[in-house]
XYZ file of C-alpha atoms in Angstrom:
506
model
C -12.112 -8.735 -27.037
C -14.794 -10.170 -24.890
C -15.120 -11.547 -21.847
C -15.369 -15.196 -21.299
C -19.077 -16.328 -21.777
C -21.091 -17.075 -18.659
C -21.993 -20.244 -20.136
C -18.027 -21.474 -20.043
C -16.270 -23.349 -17.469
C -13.847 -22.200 -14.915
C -11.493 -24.652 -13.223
C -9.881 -23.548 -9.805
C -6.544 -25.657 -9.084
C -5.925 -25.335 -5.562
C -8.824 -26.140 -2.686
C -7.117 -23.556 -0.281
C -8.407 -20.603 1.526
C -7.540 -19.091 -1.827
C -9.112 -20.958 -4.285
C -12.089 -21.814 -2.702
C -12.760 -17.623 -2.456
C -12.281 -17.334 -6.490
C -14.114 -20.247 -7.078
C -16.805 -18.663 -5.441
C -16.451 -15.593 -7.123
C -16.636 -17.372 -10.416
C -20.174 -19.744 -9.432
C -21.416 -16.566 -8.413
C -20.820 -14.552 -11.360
C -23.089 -17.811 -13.366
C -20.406 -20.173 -14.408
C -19.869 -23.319 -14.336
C -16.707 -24.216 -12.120
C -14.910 -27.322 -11.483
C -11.762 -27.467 -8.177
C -8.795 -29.675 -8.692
C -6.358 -30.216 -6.167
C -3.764 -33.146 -5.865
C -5.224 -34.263 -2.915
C -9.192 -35.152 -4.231
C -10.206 -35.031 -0.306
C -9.562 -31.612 -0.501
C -11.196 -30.616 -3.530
C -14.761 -32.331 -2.234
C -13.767 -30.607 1.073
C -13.489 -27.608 -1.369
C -16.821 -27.782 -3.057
C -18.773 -28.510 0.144
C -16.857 -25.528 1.783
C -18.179 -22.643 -1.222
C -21.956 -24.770 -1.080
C -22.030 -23.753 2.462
C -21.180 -19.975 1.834
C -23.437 -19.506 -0.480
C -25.818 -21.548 1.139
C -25.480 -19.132 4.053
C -25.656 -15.993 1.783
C -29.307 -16.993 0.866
C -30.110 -17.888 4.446
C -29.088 -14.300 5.472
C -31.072 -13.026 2.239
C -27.567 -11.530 0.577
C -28.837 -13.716 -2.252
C -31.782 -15.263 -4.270
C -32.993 -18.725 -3.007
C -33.378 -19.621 -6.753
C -29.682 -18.435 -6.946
C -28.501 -19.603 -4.782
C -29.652 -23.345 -5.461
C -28.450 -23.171 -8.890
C -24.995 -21.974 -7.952
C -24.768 -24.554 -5.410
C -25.768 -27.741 -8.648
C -22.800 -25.873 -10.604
C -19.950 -26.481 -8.736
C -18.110 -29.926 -8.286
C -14.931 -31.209 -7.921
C -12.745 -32.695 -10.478
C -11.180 -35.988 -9.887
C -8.000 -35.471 -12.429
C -6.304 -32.885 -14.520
C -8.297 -34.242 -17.642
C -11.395 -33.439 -16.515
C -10.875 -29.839 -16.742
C -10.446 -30.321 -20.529
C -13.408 -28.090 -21.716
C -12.988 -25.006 -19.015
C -12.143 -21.835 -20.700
C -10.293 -20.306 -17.646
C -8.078 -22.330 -15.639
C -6.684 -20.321 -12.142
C -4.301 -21.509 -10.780
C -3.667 -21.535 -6.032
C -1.248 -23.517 -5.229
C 1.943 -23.145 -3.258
C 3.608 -20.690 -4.111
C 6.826 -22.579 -5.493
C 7.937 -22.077 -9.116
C 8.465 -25.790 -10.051
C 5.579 -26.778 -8.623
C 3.810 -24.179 -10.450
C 5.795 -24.931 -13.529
C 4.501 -28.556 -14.098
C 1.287 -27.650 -12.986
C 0.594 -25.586 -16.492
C 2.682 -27.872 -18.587
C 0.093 -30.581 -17.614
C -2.722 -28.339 -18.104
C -1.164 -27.471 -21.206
C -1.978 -30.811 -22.961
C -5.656 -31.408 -21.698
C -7.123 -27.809 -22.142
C -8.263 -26.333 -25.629
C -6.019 -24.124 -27.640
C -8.449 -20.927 -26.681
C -8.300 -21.633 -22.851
C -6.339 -19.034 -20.926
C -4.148 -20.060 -18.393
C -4.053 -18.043 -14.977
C -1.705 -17.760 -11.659
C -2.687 -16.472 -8.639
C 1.003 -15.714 -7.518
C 1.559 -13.016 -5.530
C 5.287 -13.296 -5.757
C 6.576 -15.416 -8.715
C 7.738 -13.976 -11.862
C 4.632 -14.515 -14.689
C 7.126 -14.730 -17.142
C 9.185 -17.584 -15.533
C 6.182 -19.439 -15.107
C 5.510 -19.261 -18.741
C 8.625 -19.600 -19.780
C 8.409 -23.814 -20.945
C 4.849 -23.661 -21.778
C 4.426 -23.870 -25.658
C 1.661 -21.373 -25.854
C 2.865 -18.939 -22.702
C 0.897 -15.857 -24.882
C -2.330 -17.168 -23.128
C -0.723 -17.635 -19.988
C -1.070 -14.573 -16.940
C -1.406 -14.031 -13.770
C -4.722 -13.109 -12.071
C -3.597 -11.583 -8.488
C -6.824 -11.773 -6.116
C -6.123 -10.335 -2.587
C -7.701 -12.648 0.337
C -10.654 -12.984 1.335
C -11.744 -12.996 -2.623
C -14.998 -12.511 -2.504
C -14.450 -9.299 0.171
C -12.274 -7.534 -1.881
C -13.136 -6.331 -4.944
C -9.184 -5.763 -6.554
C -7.356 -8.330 -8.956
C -3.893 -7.809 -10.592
C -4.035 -8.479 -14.423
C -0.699 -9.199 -14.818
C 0.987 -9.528 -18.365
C 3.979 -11.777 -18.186
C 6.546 -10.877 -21.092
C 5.135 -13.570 -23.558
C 1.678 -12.434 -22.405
C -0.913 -11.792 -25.821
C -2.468 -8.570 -25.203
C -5.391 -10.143 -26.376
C -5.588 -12.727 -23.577
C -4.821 -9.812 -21.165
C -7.797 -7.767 -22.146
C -10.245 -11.064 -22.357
C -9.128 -11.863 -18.952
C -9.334 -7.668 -17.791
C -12.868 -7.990 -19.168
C -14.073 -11.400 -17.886
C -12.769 -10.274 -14.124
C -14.553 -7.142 -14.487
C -17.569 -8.904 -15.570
C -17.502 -10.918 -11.619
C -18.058 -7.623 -10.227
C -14.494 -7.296 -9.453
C -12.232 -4.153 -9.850
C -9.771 -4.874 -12.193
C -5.808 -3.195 -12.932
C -3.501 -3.636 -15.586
C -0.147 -4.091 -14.957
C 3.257 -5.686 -16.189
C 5.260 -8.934 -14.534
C 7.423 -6.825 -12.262
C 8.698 -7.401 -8.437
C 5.872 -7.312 -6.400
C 3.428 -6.211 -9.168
C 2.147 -3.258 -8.359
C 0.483 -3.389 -4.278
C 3.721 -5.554 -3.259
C 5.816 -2.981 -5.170
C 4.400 0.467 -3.892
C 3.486 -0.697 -0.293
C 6.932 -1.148 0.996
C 7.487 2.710 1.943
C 4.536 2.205 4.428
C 6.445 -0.319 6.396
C 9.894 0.858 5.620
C 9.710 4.116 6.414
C 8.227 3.916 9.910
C 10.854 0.828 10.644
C 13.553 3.663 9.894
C 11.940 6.060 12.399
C 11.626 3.804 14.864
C 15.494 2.269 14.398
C 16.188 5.969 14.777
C 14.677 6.417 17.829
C 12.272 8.926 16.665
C 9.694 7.575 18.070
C 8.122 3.879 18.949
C 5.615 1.798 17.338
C 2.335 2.834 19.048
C 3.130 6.665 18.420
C 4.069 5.993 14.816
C 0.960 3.702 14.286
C -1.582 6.679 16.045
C 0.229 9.529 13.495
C -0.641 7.366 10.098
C -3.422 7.061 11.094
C -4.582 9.943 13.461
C -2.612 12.433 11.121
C -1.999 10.514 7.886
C -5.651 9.019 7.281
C -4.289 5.622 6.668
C -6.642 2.582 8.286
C -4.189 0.903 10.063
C -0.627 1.858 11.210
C 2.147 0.071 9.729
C 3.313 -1.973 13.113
C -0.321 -3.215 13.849
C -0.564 -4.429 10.390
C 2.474 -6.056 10.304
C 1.703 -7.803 12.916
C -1.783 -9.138 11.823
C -0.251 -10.099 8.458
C 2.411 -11.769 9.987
C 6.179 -10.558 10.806
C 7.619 -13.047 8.720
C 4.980 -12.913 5.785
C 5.511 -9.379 5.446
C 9.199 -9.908 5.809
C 9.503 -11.986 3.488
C 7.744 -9.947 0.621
C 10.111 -7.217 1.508
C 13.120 -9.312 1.246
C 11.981 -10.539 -2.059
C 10.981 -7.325 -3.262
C 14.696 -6.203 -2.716
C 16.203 -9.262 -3.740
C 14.526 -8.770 -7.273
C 15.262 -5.474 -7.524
C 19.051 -6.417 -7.206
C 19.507 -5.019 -3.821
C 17.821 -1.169 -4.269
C 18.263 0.693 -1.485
C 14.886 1.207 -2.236
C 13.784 -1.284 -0.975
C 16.502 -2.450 1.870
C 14.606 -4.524 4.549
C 14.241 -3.467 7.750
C 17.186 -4.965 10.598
C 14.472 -4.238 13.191
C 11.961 -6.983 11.765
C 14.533 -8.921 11.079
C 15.001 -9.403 14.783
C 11.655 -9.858 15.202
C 10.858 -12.787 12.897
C 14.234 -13.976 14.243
C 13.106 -14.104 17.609
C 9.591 -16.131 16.848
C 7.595 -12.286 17.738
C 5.764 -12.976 14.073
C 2.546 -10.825 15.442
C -1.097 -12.168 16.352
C -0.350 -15.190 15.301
C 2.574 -15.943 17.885
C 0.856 -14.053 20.656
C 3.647 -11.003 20.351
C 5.076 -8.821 17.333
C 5.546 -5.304 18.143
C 2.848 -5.430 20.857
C 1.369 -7.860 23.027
C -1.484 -9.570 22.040
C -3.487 -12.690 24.453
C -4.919 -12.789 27.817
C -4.062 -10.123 29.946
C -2.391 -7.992 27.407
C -2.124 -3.993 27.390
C -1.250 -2.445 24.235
C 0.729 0.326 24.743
C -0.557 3.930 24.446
C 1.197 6.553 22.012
C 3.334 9.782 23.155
C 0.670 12.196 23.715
C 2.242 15.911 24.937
C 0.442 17.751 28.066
C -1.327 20.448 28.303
C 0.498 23.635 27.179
C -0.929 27.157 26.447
C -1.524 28.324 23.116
C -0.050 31.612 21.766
C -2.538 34.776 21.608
C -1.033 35.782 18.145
C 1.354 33.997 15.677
C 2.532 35.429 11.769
C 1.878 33.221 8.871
C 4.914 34.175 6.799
C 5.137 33.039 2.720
C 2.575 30.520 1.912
C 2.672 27.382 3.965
C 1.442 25.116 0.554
C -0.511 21.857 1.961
C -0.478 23.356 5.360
C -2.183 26.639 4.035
C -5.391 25.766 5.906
C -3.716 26.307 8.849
C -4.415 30.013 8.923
C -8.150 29.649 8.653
C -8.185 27.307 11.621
C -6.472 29.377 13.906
C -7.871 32.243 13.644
C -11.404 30.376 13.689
C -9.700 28.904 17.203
C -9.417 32.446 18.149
C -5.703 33.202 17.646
C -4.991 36.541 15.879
C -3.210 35.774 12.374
C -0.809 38.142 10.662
C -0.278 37.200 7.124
C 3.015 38.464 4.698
C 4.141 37.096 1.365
C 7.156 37.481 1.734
C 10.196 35.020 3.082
C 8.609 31.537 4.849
C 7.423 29.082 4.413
C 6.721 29.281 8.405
C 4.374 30.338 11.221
C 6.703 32.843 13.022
C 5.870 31.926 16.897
C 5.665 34.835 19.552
C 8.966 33.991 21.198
C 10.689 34.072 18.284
C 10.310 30.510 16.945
C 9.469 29.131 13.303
C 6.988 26.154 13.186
C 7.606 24.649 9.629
C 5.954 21.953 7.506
C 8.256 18.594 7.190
C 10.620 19.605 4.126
C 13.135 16.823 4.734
C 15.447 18.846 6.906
C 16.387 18.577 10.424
C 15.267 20.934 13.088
C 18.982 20.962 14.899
C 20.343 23.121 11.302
C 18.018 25.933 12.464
C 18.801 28.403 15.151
C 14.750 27.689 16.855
C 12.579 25.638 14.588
C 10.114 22.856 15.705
C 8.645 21.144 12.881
C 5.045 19.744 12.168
C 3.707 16.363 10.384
C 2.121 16.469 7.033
C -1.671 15.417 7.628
C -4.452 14.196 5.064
C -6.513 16.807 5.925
C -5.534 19.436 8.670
C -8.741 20.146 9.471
C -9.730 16.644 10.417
C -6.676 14.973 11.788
C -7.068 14.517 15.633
C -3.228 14.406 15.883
C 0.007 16.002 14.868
C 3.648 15.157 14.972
C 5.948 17.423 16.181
C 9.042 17.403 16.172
C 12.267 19.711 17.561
C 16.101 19.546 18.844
C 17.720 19.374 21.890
C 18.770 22.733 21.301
C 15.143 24.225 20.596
C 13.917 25.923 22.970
C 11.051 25.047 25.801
C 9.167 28.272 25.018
C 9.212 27.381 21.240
C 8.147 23.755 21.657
C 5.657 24.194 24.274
C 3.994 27.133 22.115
C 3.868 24.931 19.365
C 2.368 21.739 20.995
C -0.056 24.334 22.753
C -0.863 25.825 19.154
C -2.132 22.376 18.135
C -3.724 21.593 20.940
C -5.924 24.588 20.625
C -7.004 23.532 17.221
C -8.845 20.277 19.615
C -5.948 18.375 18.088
C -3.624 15.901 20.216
C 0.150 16.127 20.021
C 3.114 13.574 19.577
C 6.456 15.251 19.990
C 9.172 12.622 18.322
C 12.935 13.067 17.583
C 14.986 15.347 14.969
C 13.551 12.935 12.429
C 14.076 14.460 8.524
C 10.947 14.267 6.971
C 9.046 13.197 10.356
C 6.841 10.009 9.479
C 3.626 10.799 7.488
C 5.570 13.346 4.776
C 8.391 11.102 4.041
C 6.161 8.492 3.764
C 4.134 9.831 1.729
C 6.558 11.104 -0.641
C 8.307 7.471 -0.809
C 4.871 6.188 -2.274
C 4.865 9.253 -4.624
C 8.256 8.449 -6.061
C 8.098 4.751 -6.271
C 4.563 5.563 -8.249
C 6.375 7.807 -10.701
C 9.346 5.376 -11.442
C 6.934 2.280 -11.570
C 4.633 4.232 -14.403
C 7.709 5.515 -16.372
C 9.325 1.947 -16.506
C 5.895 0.573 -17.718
C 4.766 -1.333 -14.962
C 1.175 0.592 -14.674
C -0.673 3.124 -15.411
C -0.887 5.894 -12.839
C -5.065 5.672 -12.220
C -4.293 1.405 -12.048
C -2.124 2.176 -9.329
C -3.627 4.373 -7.467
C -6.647 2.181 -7.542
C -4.638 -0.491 -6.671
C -3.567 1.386 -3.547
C -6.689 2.351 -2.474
C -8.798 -1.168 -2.771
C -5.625 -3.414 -2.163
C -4.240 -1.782 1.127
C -7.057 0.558 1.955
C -4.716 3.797 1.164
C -6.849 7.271 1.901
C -5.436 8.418 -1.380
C -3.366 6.759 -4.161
C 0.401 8.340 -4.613
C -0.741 10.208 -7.674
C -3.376 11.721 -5.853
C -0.890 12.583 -3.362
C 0.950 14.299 -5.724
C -1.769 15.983 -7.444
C -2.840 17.115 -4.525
C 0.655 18.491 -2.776
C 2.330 19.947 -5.761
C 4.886 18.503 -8.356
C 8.070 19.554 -6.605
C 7.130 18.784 -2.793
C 7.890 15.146 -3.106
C 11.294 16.106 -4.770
C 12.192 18.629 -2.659
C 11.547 16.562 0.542
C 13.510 13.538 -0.819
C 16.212 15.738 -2.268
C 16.585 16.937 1.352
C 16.336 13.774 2.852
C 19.544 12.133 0.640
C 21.625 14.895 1.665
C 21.109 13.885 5.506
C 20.557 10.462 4.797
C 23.140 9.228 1.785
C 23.273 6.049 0.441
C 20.455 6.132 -2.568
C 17.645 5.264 -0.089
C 16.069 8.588 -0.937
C 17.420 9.592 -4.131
C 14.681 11.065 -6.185
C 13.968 9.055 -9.157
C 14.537 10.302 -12.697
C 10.597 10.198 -13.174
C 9.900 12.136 -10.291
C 12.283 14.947 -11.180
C 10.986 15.281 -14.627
C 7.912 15.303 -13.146
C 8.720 18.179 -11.293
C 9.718 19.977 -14.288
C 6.907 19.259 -16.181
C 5.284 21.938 -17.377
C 7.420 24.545 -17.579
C 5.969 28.008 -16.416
C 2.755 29.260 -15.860
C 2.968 30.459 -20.513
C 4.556 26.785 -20.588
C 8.190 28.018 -21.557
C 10.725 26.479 -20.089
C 13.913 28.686 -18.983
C 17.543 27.344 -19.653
C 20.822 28.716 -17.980
């Protein structure tokens, strides 16, 4: 299956922010396009609005004159529905309301040809519900751009239920033809970004309703520690509390109410009390005139140990050794027992496993990071009944490896390692039910939300059982199916078998 020839015509219905970005994305690529919207004032306004960008693209020499001038003759807008009788590829960017959407492609139904595919841009909306009264919904699916479209370069080729495969791939093909970076995936909730992002907020909403620590020292360990762009409260609030909110909630509604995906009472509040973010002037911080954001927890000065015992084999935190003794601390290594750097006054500093420091007699515990060597923070985090000589040789530890120090509550799993293995296990269950492919979504992840690695690379990268371990520990302390391993991720874990790929039984 091909893609759609350059010599065809695309229609855009919808002159929005939206669908003046894939319109442009389409003239660019050489095709004809046409933009419908109900209101024609807003379709010419539509036309003259992707004319100027590319107008401006040639003037700052991102493209050809000659291009340029062509592209700009290509484009015009269409006065009615008829008029986009001979387009191959209608895309649809509208408001995102079912009905509306619904009689949209019914009318488009009886004025395109037979081989035209029909596309949504939905973000939210069931594919297969908007197909469902069509009389040809196998060349109806749902082409998911992510705003601004002609910045970013990922698209959701969603197959609704009814969806030909054939019109799938033509579609796959013809968006990777615009220079766009195509991913497969079924109509589920949230498709696949919507779907695997939620952890990211969720998870530091819970340690912050907690008390484990607030939004600015959360945001500075994703990000200082975790490698992610943006921390979870700062993007929520450029997004928009409610926006984001509202994905959530309809993420959770679809998924009949998974704990999985239980929205946040904290936001709630929020978008309850008009703090939507930017927008409103206030979210989680201040933003305007005369505003101060608010600095994260960052621990004082404290004196490193001399000498400390790496004891069993600390797994993703292994590196560890190598930097302190290139710090200068003396490193004593055994096998056995661990996993844990035994401290000088008698204290264990362990890797986030999903426990809680107050179970252990002197244990602080540390943040998974990206990379240990690069992060220029860590998360620590301890009891009320560990003690000040254990803590303060632990923050000083850090802060001898140049690294800066955030000391939150007995949180299990701390924020960047239960994060991270939330994404891991929401990845595995999506890619057993069928809803994508493990490379789509880690793709996805990566272009869509600007993830430092996707969840399978994650769990490549960590080890098959550390995401099941750390949840496993985590729905002990915290019941209630939140963070229940998934079936996939515990077969996962036991994939394999042994090193001579037996598998023992008891």
């Amino acid at each position: 299956m091909t893609a759609i020839e350059r010599s065809r015509t695309v229609a855009v219905v919808g002159a929005g922010t939206m669908g003046q970005g894939i319109a442009q994305v389409a003239l660019l690529a050489g095709h004809q396009v046409l933009i419908y919207d109900i209101d024609a004032a807003l379709a010419v306004d539509g036309v003259g609005f992707v004319q100027d960008r590319v107008e401006r693209m040639a003037a700052k020499g991102r493209l050809d004159r000659t291009e340029a001038e062509d592209a700009i003759d290509r484009i015009r807008a269409a006065g009615t529905l008829a008029d986009l009788a001979g387009a191959a590829l209608v895309i649809e960017a509208v408001v995102e309301n079912a009905d509306v959407k619904q009689a949209l492609f019914a009318a488009l139904e009886e004025v395109v040809a037979p081989d035209a595919l029909l596309a949504t841009n939905t973000s939210s909306l069931s594919v297969t519900e908007l197909a469902a009264g069509l009389a040809h919904p196998g060349r109806f699916l749902g082409l998911h751009f992510f705003n601004p479209a002609p910045l970013l370069p990922l698209v959701e080729v969603v197959s609704g239920f009814a969806t030909d495969p054939a019109a799938a791939e033509r579609a796959y093909r013809t968006v990777l033809g615009w220079g766009k970076t195509p991913v497969r995936c079924a109509d589920t909730p949230g498709f696949i970004v919507n779907r695997i992002a939620r952890p990211f907020y969720a998870e530091a909403f819970a340690v912050y309703e907690e008390q484990g620590a607030d939004p600015a020292t959360i945001d500075a360990v994703l990000r200082e520690c975790g490698g992610f762009k943006m921390g979870p409260f700062a993007l929520t609030d450029l997004i928009g509390q409610d926006v984001n909110e509202a994905v959530t909630r309809s993420v959770w509604e679809s998924f009949h109410r998974s704990p999985k995906f239980t929205p946040s009472l904290a936001q709630r509040r929020l978008v309850q009390s008009g703090r939507l973010g930017r927008k409103s002037g206030h979210g989680w911080f201040p933003y305007g005139p005369g505003a101060v954001l608010p600095e994260p927890h960052t621990a004082g000065p404290q004196e490193a140990p001399a000498e400390v015992t790496v004891v069993g084999d600390l797994g993703p935190a292994a590196v560890l050794a190598d930097l302190l003794e290139e710090a200068g601390i003396a490193v004593t290594a055994t096998e056995h027992g661990g996993p844990y750097i035994q401290l000088p006054g008698e204290g264990q500093l362990v890797l986030a496993d999903g426990k809680t420091s107050v179970e252990f007699a002197d244990v602080v515990y540390f943040d998974l990071a990206l990379d240990y060597r690069g992060a220029t923070r860590i998360a620590l985090s301890a009891s009320e009944d560990t003690s000040e000589r254990t803590l303060a040789e632990a923050v000083g530890l850090f802060q001898k490896l140049g690294k800066k120090v955030s000391v939150i509550g007995d949180v299990p799993g701390m924020i960047v390692a239960r994060t991270v293995a939330m994404l891991i296990d929401l990845t595995a269950d999506a890619v057993a039910r069928g809803a994508a492919g493990a490379e789509d979504i880690d793709t996805a992840m990566r272009l869509g939300v600007n993830y430092p690695l996707g969840p399978s690379e994650w769990h490549e990268r960590l080890g098959r059982d550390w995401a099941y371990d750390l949840l496993h520990h985590l729905d002990e302390r915290c019941p209630g199916g939140r963070y229940a391993p998934s079936l996939a991720l515990f077969r996962l874990g036991y994939a394999g078998g042994d090193e001579d790929g037996s598998e023992e039984t008891g």
